[in-house]
XYZ file of C-alpha atoms in Angstrom:
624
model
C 7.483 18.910 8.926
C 10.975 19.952 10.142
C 10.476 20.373 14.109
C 11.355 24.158 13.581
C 10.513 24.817 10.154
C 12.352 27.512 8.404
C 11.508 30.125 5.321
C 10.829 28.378 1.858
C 9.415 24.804 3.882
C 6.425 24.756 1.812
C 5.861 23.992 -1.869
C 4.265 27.081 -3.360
C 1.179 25.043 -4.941
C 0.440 23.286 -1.543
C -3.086 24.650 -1.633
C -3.782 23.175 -5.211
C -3.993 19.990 -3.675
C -4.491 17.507 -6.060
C -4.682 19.761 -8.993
C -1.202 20.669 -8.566
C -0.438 19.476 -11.968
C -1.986 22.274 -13.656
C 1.232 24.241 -13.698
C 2.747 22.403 -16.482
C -0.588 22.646 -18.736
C 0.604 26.028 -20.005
C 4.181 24.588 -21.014
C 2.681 20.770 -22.062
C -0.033 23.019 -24.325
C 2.778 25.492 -25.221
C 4.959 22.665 -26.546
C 2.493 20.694 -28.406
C 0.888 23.244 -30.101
C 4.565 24.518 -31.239
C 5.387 20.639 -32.389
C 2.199 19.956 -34.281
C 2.000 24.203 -36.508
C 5.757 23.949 -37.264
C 7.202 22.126 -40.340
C 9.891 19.278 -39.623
C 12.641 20.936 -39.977
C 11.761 23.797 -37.227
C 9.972 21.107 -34.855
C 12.167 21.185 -31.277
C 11.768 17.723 -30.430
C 13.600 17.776 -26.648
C 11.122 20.397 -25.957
C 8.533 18.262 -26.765
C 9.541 15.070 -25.441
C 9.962 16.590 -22.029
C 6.959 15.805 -20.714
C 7.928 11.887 -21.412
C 10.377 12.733 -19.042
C 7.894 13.551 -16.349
C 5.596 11.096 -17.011
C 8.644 8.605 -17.014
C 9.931 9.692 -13.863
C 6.411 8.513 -12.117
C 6.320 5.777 -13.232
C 9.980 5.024 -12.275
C 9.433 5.883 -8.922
C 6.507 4.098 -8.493
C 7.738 0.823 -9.431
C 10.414 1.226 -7.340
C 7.052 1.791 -4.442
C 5.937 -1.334 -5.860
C 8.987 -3.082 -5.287
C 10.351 -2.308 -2.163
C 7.182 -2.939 -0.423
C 6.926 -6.235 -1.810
C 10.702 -7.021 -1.321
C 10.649 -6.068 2.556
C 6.929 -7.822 2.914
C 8.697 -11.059 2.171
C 11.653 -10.140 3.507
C 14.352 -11.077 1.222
C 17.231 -8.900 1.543
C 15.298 -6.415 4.516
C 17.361 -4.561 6.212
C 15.297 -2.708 9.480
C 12.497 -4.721 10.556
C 10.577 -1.892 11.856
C 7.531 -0.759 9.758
C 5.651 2.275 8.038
C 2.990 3.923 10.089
C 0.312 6.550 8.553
C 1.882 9.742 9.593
C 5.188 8.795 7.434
C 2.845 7.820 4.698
C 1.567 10.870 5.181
C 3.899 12.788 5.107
C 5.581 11.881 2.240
C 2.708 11.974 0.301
C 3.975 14.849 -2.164
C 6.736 12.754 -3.868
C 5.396 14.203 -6.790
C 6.416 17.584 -5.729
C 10.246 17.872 -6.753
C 8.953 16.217 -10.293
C 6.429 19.090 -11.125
C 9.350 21.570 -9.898
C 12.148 20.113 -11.775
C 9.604 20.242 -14.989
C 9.343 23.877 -14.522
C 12.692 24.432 -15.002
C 13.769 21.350 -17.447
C 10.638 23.489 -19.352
C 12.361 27.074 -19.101
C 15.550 25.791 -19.573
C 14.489 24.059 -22.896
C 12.477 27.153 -24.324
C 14.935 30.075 -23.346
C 18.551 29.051 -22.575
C 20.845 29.862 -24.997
C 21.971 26.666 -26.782
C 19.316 24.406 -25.228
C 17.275 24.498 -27.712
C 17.086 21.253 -30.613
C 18.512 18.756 -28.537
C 20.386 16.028 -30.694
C 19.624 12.347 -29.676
C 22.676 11.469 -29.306
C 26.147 12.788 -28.115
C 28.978 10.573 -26.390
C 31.065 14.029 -25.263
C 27.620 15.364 -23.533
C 27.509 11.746 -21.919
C 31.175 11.946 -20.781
C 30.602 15.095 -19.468
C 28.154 14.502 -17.773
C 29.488 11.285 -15.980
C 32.684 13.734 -14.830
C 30.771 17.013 -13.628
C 28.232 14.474 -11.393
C 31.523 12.312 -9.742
C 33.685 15.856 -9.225
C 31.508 19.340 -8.550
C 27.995 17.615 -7.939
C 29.009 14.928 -5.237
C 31.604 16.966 -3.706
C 29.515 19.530 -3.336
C 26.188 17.921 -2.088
C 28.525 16.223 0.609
C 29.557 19.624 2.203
C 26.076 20.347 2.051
C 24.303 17.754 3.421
C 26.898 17.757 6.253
C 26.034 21.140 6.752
C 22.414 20.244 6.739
C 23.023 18.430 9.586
C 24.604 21.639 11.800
C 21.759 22.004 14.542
C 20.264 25.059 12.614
C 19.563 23.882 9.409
C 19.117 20.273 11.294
C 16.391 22.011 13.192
C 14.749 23.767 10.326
C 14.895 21.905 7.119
C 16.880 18.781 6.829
C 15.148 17.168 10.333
C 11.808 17.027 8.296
C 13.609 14.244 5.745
C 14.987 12.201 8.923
C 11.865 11.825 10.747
C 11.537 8.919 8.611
C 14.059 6.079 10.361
C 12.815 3.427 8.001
C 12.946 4.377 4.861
C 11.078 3.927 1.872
C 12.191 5.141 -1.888
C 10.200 8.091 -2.188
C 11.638 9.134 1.123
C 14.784 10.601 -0.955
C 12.944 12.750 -2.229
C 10.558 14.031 0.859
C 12.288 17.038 1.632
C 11.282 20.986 2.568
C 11.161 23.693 -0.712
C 14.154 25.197 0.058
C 16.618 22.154 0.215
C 15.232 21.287 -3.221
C 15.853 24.246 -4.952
C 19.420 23.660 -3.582
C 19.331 20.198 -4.765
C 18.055 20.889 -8.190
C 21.304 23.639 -8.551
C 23.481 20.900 -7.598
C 21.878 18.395 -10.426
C 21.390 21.013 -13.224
C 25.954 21.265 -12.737
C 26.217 18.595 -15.663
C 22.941 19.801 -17.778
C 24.459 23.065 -17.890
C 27.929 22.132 -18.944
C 26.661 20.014 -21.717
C 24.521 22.392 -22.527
C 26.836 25.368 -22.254
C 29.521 23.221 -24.573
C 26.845 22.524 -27.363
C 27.393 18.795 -26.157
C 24.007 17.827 -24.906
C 21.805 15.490 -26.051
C 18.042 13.474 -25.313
C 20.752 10.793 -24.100
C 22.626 12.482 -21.780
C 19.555 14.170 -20.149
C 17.204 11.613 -19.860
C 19.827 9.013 -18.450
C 21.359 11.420 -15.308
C 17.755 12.190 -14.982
C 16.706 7.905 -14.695
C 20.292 7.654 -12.702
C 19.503 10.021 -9.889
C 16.124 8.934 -9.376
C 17.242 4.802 -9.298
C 20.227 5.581 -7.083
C 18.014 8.098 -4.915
C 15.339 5.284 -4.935
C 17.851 2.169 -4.208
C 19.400 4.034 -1.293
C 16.152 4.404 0.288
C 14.217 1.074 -0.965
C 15.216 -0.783 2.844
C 16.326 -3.741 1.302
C 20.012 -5.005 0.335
C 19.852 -5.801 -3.446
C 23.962 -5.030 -5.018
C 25.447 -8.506 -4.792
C 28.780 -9.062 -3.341
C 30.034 -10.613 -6.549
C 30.167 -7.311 -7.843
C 32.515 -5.824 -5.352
C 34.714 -8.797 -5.463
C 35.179 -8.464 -9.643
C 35.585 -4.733 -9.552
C 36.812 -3.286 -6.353
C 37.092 0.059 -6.371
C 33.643 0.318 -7.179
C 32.907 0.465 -3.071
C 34.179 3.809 -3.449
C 31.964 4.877 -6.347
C 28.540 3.743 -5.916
C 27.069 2.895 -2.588
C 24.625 0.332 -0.988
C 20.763 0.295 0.080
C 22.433 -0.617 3.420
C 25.304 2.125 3.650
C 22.467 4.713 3.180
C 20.403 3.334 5.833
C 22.924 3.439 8.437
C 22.857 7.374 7.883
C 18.937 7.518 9.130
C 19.632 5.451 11.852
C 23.245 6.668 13.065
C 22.711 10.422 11.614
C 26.757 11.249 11.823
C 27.591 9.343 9.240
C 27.916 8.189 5.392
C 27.116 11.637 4.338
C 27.653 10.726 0.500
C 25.269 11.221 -2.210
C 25.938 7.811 -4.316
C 29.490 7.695 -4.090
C 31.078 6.766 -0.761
C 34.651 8.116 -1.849
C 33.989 11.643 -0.317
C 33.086 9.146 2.941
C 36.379 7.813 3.025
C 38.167 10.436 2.185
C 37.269 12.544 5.188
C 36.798 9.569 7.178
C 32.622 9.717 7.939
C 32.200 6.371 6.883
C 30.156 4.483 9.414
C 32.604 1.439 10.693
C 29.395 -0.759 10.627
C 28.605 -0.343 7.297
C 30.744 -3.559 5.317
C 29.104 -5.741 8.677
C 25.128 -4.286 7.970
C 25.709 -5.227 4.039
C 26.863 -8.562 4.347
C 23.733 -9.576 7.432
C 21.277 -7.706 4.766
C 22.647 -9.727 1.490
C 21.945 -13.503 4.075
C 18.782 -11.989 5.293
C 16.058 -14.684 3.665
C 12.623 -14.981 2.834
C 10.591 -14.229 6.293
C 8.337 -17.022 7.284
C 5.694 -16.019 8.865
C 3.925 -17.513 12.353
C 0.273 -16.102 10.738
C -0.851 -15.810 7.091
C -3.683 -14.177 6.095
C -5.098 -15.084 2.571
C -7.214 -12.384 0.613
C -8.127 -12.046 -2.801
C -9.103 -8.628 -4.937
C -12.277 -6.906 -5.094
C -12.681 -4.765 -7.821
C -10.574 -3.858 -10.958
C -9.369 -1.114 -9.571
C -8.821 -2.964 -6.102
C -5.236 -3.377 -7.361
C -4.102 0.257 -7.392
C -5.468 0.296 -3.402
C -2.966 -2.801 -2.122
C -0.326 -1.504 -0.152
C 1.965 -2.457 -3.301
C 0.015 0.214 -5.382
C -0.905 3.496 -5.085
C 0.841 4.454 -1.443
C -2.123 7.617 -1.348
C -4.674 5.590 -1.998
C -3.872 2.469 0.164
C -3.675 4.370 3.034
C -7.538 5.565 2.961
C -10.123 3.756 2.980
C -11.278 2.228 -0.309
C -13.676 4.567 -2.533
C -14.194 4.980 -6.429
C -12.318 7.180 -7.834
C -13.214 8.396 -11.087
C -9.645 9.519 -12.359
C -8.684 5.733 -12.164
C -10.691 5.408 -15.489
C -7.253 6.913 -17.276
C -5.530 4.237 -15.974
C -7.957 1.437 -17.611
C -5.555 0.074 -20.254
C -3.292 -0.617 -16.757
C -6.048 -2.195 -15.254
C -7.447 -4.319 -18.206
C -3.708 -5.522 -18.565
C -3.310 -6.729 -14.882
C -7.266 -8.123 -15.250
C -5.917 -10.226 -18.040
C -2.429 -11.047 -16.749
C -4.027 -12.722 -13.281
C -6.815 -14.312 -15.329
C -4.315 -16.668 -17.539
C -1.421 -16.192 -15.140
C -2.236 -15.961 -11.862
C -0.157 -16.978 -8.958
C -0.296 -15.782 -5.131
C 1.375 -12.927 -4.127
C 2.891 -11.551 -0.967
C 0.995 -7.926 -0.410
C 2.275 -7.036 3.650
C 3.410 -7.939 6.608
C 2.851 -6.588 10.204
C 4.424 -7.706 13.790
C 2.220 -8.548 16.999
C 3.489 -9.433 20.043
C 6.215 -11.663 18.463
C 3.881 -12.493 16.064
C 5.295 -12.139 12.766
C 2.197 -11.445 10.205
C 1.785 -11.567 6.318
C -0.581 -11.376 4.406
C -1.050 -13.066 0.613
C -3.565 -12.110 -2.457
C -5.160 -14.905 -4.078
C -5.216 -12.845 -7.798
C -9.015 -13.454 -8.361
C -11.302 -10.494 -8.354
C -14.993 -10.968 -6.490
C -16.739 -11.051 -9.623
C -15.477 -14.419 -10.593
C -16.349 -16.117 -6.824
C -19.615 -15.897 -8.262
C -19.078 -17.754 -11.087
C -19.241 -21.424 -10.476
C -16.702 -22.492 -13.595
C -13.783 -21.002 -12.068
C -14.557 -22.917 -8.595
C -12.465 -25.380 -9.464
C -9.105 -22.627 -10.014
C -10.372 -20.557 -7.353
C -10.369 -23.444 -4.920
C -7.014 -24.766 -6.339
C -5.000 -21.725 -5.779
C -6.506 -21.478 -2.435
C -5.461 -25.529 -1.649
C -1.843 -24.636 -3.065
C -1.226 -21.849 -0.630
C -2.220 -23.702 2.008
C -0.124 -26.163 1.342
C 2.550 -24.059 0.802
C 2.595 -22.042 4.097
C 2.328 -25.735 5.648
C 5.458 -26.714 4.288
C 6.724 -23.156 5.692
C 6.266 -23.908 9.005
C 3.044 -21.055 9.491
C 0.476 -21.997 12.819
C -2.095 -20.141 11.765
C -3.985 -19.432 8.161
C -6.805 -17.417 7.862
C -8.558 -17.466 5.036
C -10.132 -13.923 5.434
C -12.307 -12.813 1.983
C -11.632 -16.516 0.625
C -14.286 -18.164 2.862
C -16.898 -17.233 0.477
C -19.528 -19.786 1.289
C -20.941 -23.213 1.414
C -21.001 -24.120 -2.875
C -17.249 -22.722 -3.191
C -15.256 -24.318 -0.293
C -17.662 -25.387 2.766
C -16.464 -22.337 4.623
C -13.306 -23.822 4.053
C -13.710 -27.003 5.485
C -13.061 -29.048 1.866
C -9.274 -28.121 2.267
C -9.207 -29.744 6.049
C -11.046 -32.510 5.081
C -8.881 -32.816 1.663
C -5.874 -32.830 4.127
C -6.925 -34.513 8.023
C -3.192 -34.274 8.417
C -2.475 -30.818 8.770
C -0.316 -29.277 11.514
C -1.281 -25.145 10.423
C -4.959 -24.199 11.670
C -7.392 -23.275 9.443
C -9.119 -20.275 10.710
C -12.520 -18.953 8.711
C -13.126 -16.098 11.610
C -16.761 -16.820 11.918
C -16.665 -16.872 15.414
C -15.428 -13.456 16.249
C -17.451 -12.229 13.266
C -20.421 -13.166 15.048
C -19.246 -11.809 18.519
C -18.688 -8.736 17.046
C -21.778 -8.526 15.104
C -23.363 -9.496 18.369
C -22.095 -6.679 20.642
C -22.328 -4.162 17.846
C -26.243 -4.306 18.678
C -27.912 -1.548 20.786
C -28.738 -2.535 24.370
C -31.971 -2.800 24.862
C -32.990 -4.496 21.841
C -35.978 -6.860 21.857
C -35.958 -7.215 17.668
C -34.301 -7.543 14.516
C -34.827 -7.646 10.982
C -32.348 -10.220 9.088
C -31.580 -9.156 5.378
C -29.367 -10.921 2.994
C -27.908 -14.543 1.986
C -27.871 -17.100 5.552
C -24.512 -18.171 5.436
C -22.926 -19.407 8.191
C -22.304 -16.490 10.074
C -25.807 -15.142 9.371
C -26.811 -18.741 10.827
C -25.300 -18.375 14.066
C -26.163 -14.745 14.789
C -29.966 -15.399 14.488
C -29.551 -18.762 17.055
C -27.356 -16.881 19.179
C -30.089 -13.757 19.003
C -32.785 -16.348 19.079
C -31.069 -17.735 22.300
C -31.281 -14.367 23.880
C -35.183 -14.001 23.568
C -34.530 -11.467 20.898
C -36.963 -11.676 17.864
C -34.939 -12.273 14.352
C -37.277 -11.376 11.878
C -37.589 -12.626 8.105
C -39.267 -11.293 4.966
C -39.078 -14.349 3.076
C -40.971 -17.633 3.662
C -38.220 -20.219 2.379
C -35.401 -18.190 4.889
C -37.746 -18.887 7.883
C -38.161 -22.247 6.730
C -34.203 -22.671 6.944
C -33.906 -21.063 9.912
C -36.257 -22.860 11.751
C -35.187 -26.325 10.473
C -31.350 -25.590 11.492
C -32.738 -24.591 15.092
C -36.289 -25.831 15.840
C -35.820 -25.421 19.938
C -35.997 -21.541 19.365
C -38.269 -20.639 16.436
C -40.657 -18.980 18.550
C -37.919 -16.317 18.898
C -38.210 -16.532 14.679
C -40.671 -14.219 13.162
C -41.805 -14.404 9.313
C -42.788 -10.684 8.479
C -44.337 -8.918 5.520
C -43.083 -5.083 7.413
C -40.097 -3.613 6.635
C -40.957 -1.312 9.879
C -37.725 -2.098 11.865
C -35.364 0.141 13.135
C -32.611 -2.094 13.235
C -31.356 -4.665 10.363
C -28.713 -6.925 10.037
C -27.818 -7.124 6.834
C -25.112 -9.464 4.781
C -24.755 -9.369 0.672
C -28.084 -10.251 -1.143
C -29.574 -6.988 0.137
C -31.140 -5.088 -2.812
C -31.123 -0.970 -3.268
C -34.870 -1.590 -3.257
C -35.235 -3.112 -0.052
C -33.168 -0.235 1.939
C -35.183 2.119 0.331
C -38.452 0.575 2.174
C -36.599 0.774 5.833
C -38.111 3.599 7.686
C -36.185 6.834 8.551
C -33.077 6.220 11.036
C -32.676 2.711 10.502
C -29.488 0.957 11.725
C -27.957 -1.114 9.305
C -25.430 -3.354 10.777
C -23.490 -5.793 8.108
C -22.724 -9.114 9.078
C -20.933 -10.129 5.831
C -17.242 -8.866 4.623
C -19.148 -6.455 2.672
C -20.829 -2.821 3.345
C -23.944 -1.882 1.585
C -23.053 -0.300 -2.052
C -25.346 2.651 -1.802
C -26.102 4.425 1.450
C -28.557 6.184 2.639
C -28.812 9.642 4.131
C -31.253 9.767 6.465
C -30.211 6.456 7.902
C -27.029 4.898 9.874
C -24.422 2.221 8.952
C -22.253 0.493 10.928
C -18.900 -0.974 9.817
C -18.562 -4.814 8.277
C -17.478 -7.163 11.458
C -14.038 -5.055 12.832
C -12.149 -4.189 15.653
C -9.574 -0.823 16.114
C -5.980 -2.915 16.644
C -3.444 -2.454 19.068
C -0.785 0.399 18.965
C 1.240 -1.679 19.444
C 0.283 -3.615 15.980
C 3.669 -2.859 13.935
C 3.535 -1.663 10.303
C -0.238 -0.296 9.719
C 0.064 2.031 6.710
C -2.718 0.512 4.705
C -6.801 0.533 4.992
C -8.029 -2.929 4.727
C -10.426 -1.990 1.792
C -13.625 -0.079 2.978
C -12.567 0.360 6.906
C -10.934 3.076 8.370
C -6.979 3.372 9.780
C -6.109 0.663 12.148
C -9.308 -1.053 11.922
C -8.513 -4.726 11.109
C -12.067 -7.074 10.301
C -12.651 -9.442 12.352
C -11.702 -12.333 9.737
C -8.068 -11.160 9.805
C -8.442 -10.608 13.655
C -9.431 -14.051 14.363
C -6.201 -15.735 12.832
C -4.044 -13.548 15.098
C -5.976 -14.322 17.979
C -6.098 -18.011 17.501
C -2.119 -18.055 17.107
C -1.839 -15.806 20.230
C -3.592 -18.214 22.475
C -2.606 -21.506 20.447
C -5.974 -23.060 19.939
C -4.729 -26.636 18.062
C -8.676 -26.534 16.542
C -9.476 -25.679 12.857
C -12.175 -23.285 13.096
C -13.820 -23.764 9.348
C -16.165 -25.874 8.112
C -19.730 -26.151 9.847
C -17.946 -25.810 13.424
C -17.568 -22.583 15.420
C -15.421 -22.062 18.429
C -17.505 -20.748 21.996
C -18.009 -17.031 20.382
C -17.971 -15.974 23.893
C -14.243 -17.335 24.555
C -13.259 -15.675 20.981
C -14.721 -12.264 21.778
C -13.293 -11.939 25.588
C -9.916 -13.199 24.297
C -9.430 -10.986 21.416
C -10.699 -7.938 24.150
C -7.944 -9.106 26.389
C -5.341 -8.844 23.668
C -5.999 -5.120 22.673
C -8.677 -5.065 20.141
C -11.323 -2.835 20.727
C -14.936 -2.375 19.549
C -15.890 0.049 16.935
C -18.434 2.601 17.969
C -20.596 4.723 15.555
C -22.596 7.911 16.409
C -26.146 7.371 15.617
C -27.264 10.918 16.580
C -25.201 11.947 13.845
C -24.713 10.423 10.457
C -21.187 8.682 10.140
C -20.601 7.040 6.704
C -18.076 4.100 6.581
């Protein structure tokens, strides 16, 4: 919001929410029905075709999404190493807005201007014309504009809201009040209605100004330097016609200056060009891959897990992970990208943040739960996993942790097999067991003298019942051959180990294995507390449930825009937590495998760096 916003800020369906896109079902149902009752010759394709054009336009912009945020995670080309927080997420969450209002009028336009009606495919004088109305009225004109935009009155009410974003981000172009867009769209519709007024227009014509403004509007906000010099050096003047990533960025940081739309020529003409500009392009172009001091391996959860990574869907990344049903019209997307990692997969960067002159990334290992449980594709699974260690050792990273991926004792030893595969490693190998268990730990009530323990023992489960078992606290079992295992891995404290037929406990730790069935038995108010990576897949009303092992991070934590799958806004789990931790202190330990660093020395150390317990009402309900 501009910091005094004027008349005409807001879009007029703001209170449709997501259902704004019921506007265009009158013209999108108008223009079908007209296409499919009318014979051949009377069919108006253009008019049909335009919502093509919309759904194009999405799709544009979101790969563009895509691609910057992978681009600037790895750091290629970057050009402002600050980050995205939530509120600019946020914020420029209604992208979509200035597509739904240029439909409306590419729509009206279409159906009752005179002579834009039965659009040809083809014209090279529309073209032309276009190409000359854009580089005379359209940039001339949006240059005196957007330098009056930037008087302290219009500054103040409008043009301020756009700015608040220093680093930018593609759809950040286009995040602007209602009224500068109506503006905007009279400056763009200059060469659509002079081909149109001349009977030179075409499906050409439109659709490509349409695809140019979005990719230069996109480009010049993507935050990463991607026109090579070459192409200056064969054509010159072309530094006056078409601008950089980098030129545009210097006018969010510096304000005063390169006022251009996509041609810099009205810059140097009336001499606003920044004098840094030539010096920011060239550092951007040498800027190289970032190598980070902590890596943090993950893999995918669900099918639709993909459309939640801070690469996909920016909306949905930035809340916590949930079904959503609409997703289902996106399943010939999804069944593509299940198919394309299953014979093709390779690891991906996905994010980066910066911590205390940390630098942070984190990688996807493209494997989806469902197949960790099937032992056949161990042997990929583990392979992938042994390749990207090997590559961030080769990189020069201290720390891996290997987050999700430490998925148990048949698949990797809790990670141990690649440390033991290679004793020569200089990177630590960090499963985050310990501080899982910490947490876990001090996420029990005071006062408690017993536990029930659900789900499969791995080793976290393990060391929470001896460290329970240690405190005269009573870990109770339901099933004879878990008490069995429990005992035999701890024999000096199985008195504090209880084998149980009741499901009468008021507090359960729970890890995956825990059946529907089996919460349905726990008595009203029941604490569930997760020890495993993953919540409970139904809850219950009447009863409470804490997060997975997690910790709120630091403020100070740089570029937080994403929800780490289930857990709330700056809540990191403790797996990712414990790699960060280890680097900031420099443990030279691996901490995978069967051994555990002193959980007590984990927990106080992470406290001391910033990360703070999560706390959950338990008078009233809170879901995670």
């Amino acid at each position: 919001m501009a910091s005094v916003p004027g008349i005409l800020t807001e879009w007029p369906w703001k209170r449709l929410g997501s259902l704004k896109y019921v506007i265009l079902a009158p013209w999108v149902i108008h223009s079908t029905w007209l296409f499919v009752a009318n014979d051949a010759k009377e069919r108006d394709v253009s008019y049909f075709l335009m919502l093509g054009v919309v759904l194009w336009r999405i799709i544009h912009n979101q790969i563009w999404i895509s691609l910057s945020r992978y681009q600037t995670a790895k750091g290629n080309g970057r050009i402002l190493d600050r980050g995205l927080e939530f509120e600019q997420v946020d914020r420029e969450n209604n992208w979509d807005d200035q597509i739904l209002f240029n439909a409306l009028l590419f729509y009206t336009g279409s159906r009752y201007l005179p002579g834009g009606q039965h659009a040809p495919f083809w014209r090279a004088e529309g073209l032309l014309l276009t190409i000359v109305l854009h580089a005379g009225p359209v940039e001339f004109l949006y240059y005196w504009f957007h330098r009056a935009l930037h008087h302290h009155y219009l500054y103040s009410r409008y043009h301020s809201h756009h700015h608040s974003s220093i680093v930018t981000q593609p759809i950040t172009s286009v995040i602007h009040p209602f009224a500068e867009h109506i503006v905007y769209s009279a400056l763009f519709s200059i060469p659509i209605l002079g081909t149109v007024v001349t009977r030179t227009q075409s499906l050409v014509s439109f659709t490509a100004y349409i695809t140019y403004i979005d990719f230069m509007n996109n480009m010049g906000h993507c935050n990463f330097e991607l026109i090579p010099n070459w192409l200056f050096s064969l054509f010159p003047p072309l530094k006056y016609l078409m601008y950089t990533p980098s030129y545009h960025s210097l006018h969010h940081t510096q304000f005063r200056t390169n006022y251009s739309l996509f041609m810099p020529i009205y810059d140097y003409i009336y001499r606003t060009m920044d004098k840094s500009s030539n010096a920011l392009y060239e550092t951007s172009l040498k800027r190289e891959e970032e190598t980070p001091d902590v890596l943090h391996l993950t893999h995918l959860t669900t099918p639709e897990s993909i459309y939640h990574l801070p690469l996909g869907f920016a909306s949905l990344a930035s809340r916590p992970y949930t079904s959503n049903r609409y997703l289902w019209l996106m399943w010939p997307v999804t069944l593509w990208s299940m198919i394309l990692t299953w014979i093709y997969g390779r690891t991906f960067v996905v994010d980066r943040h910066r911590f205390d002159n940390l630098k942070l990334q984190t990688w996807a290992i493209p494997k989806y739960s469902l197949q960790y449980y099937m032992q056949w594709k161990n042997e990929a699974i583990n392979r992938l996993i042994e390749e990207a260690i090997i590559q961030a050792e080769e990189k020069g990273v201290k720390v891996l942790c290997l987050g999700l991926l430490n998925q148990g004792e048949e698949l990797n030893r809790y990670g141990g097999l690649y440390v033991h595969r290679h004793p020569n490693l200089k990177i630590r190998v960090v499963d985050g067991s310990s501080l899982a268990v910490a947490i876990t730990l001090n996420t029990i009530p005071k006062g408690t003298t017993q536990v029930l323990l659900r789900g499969n023992l791995t080793k976290v489960a393990y060391a929470v019942a001896f460290a329970l078992c240690q405190k005269g606290i009573q870990v109770v079992t339901l099933h004879k051959d878990e008490y069995l295992k429990l005992t035999k891995s701890f024999s000096s404290t199985e008195s504090s180990l209880v084998l149980a037929k009741s499901y009468a406990h008021k507090i359960w730790l729970v890890g995956d294995g825990l059946t529907e069935e089996e919460q349905l038995r726990a008595p009203k108010g029941t604490l569930f507390i997760p020890f495993s990576h993953f919540p409970p897949k139904k809850l219950r009303k009447d009863c409470f449930y804490h997060y997975p092992p997690a910790m709120k991070t630091p403020t100070s934590l740089e570029n937080i825009h994403a929800c780490e799958n289930w857990l709330p806004r700056r809540v990191m789990s403790a797996w990712r937590i414990a790699g960060i931790v280890h680097a900031l202190e420099g443990w030279k330990e691996h901490e995978c495998g069967y051994t555990m660093s002193n959980i007590d020395k984990v927990w106080q150390a992470t406290i001391q760096h910033g990360f703070q317990p999560l706390i959950i009402s338990t008078t009233n309900h809170t879901k995670n």
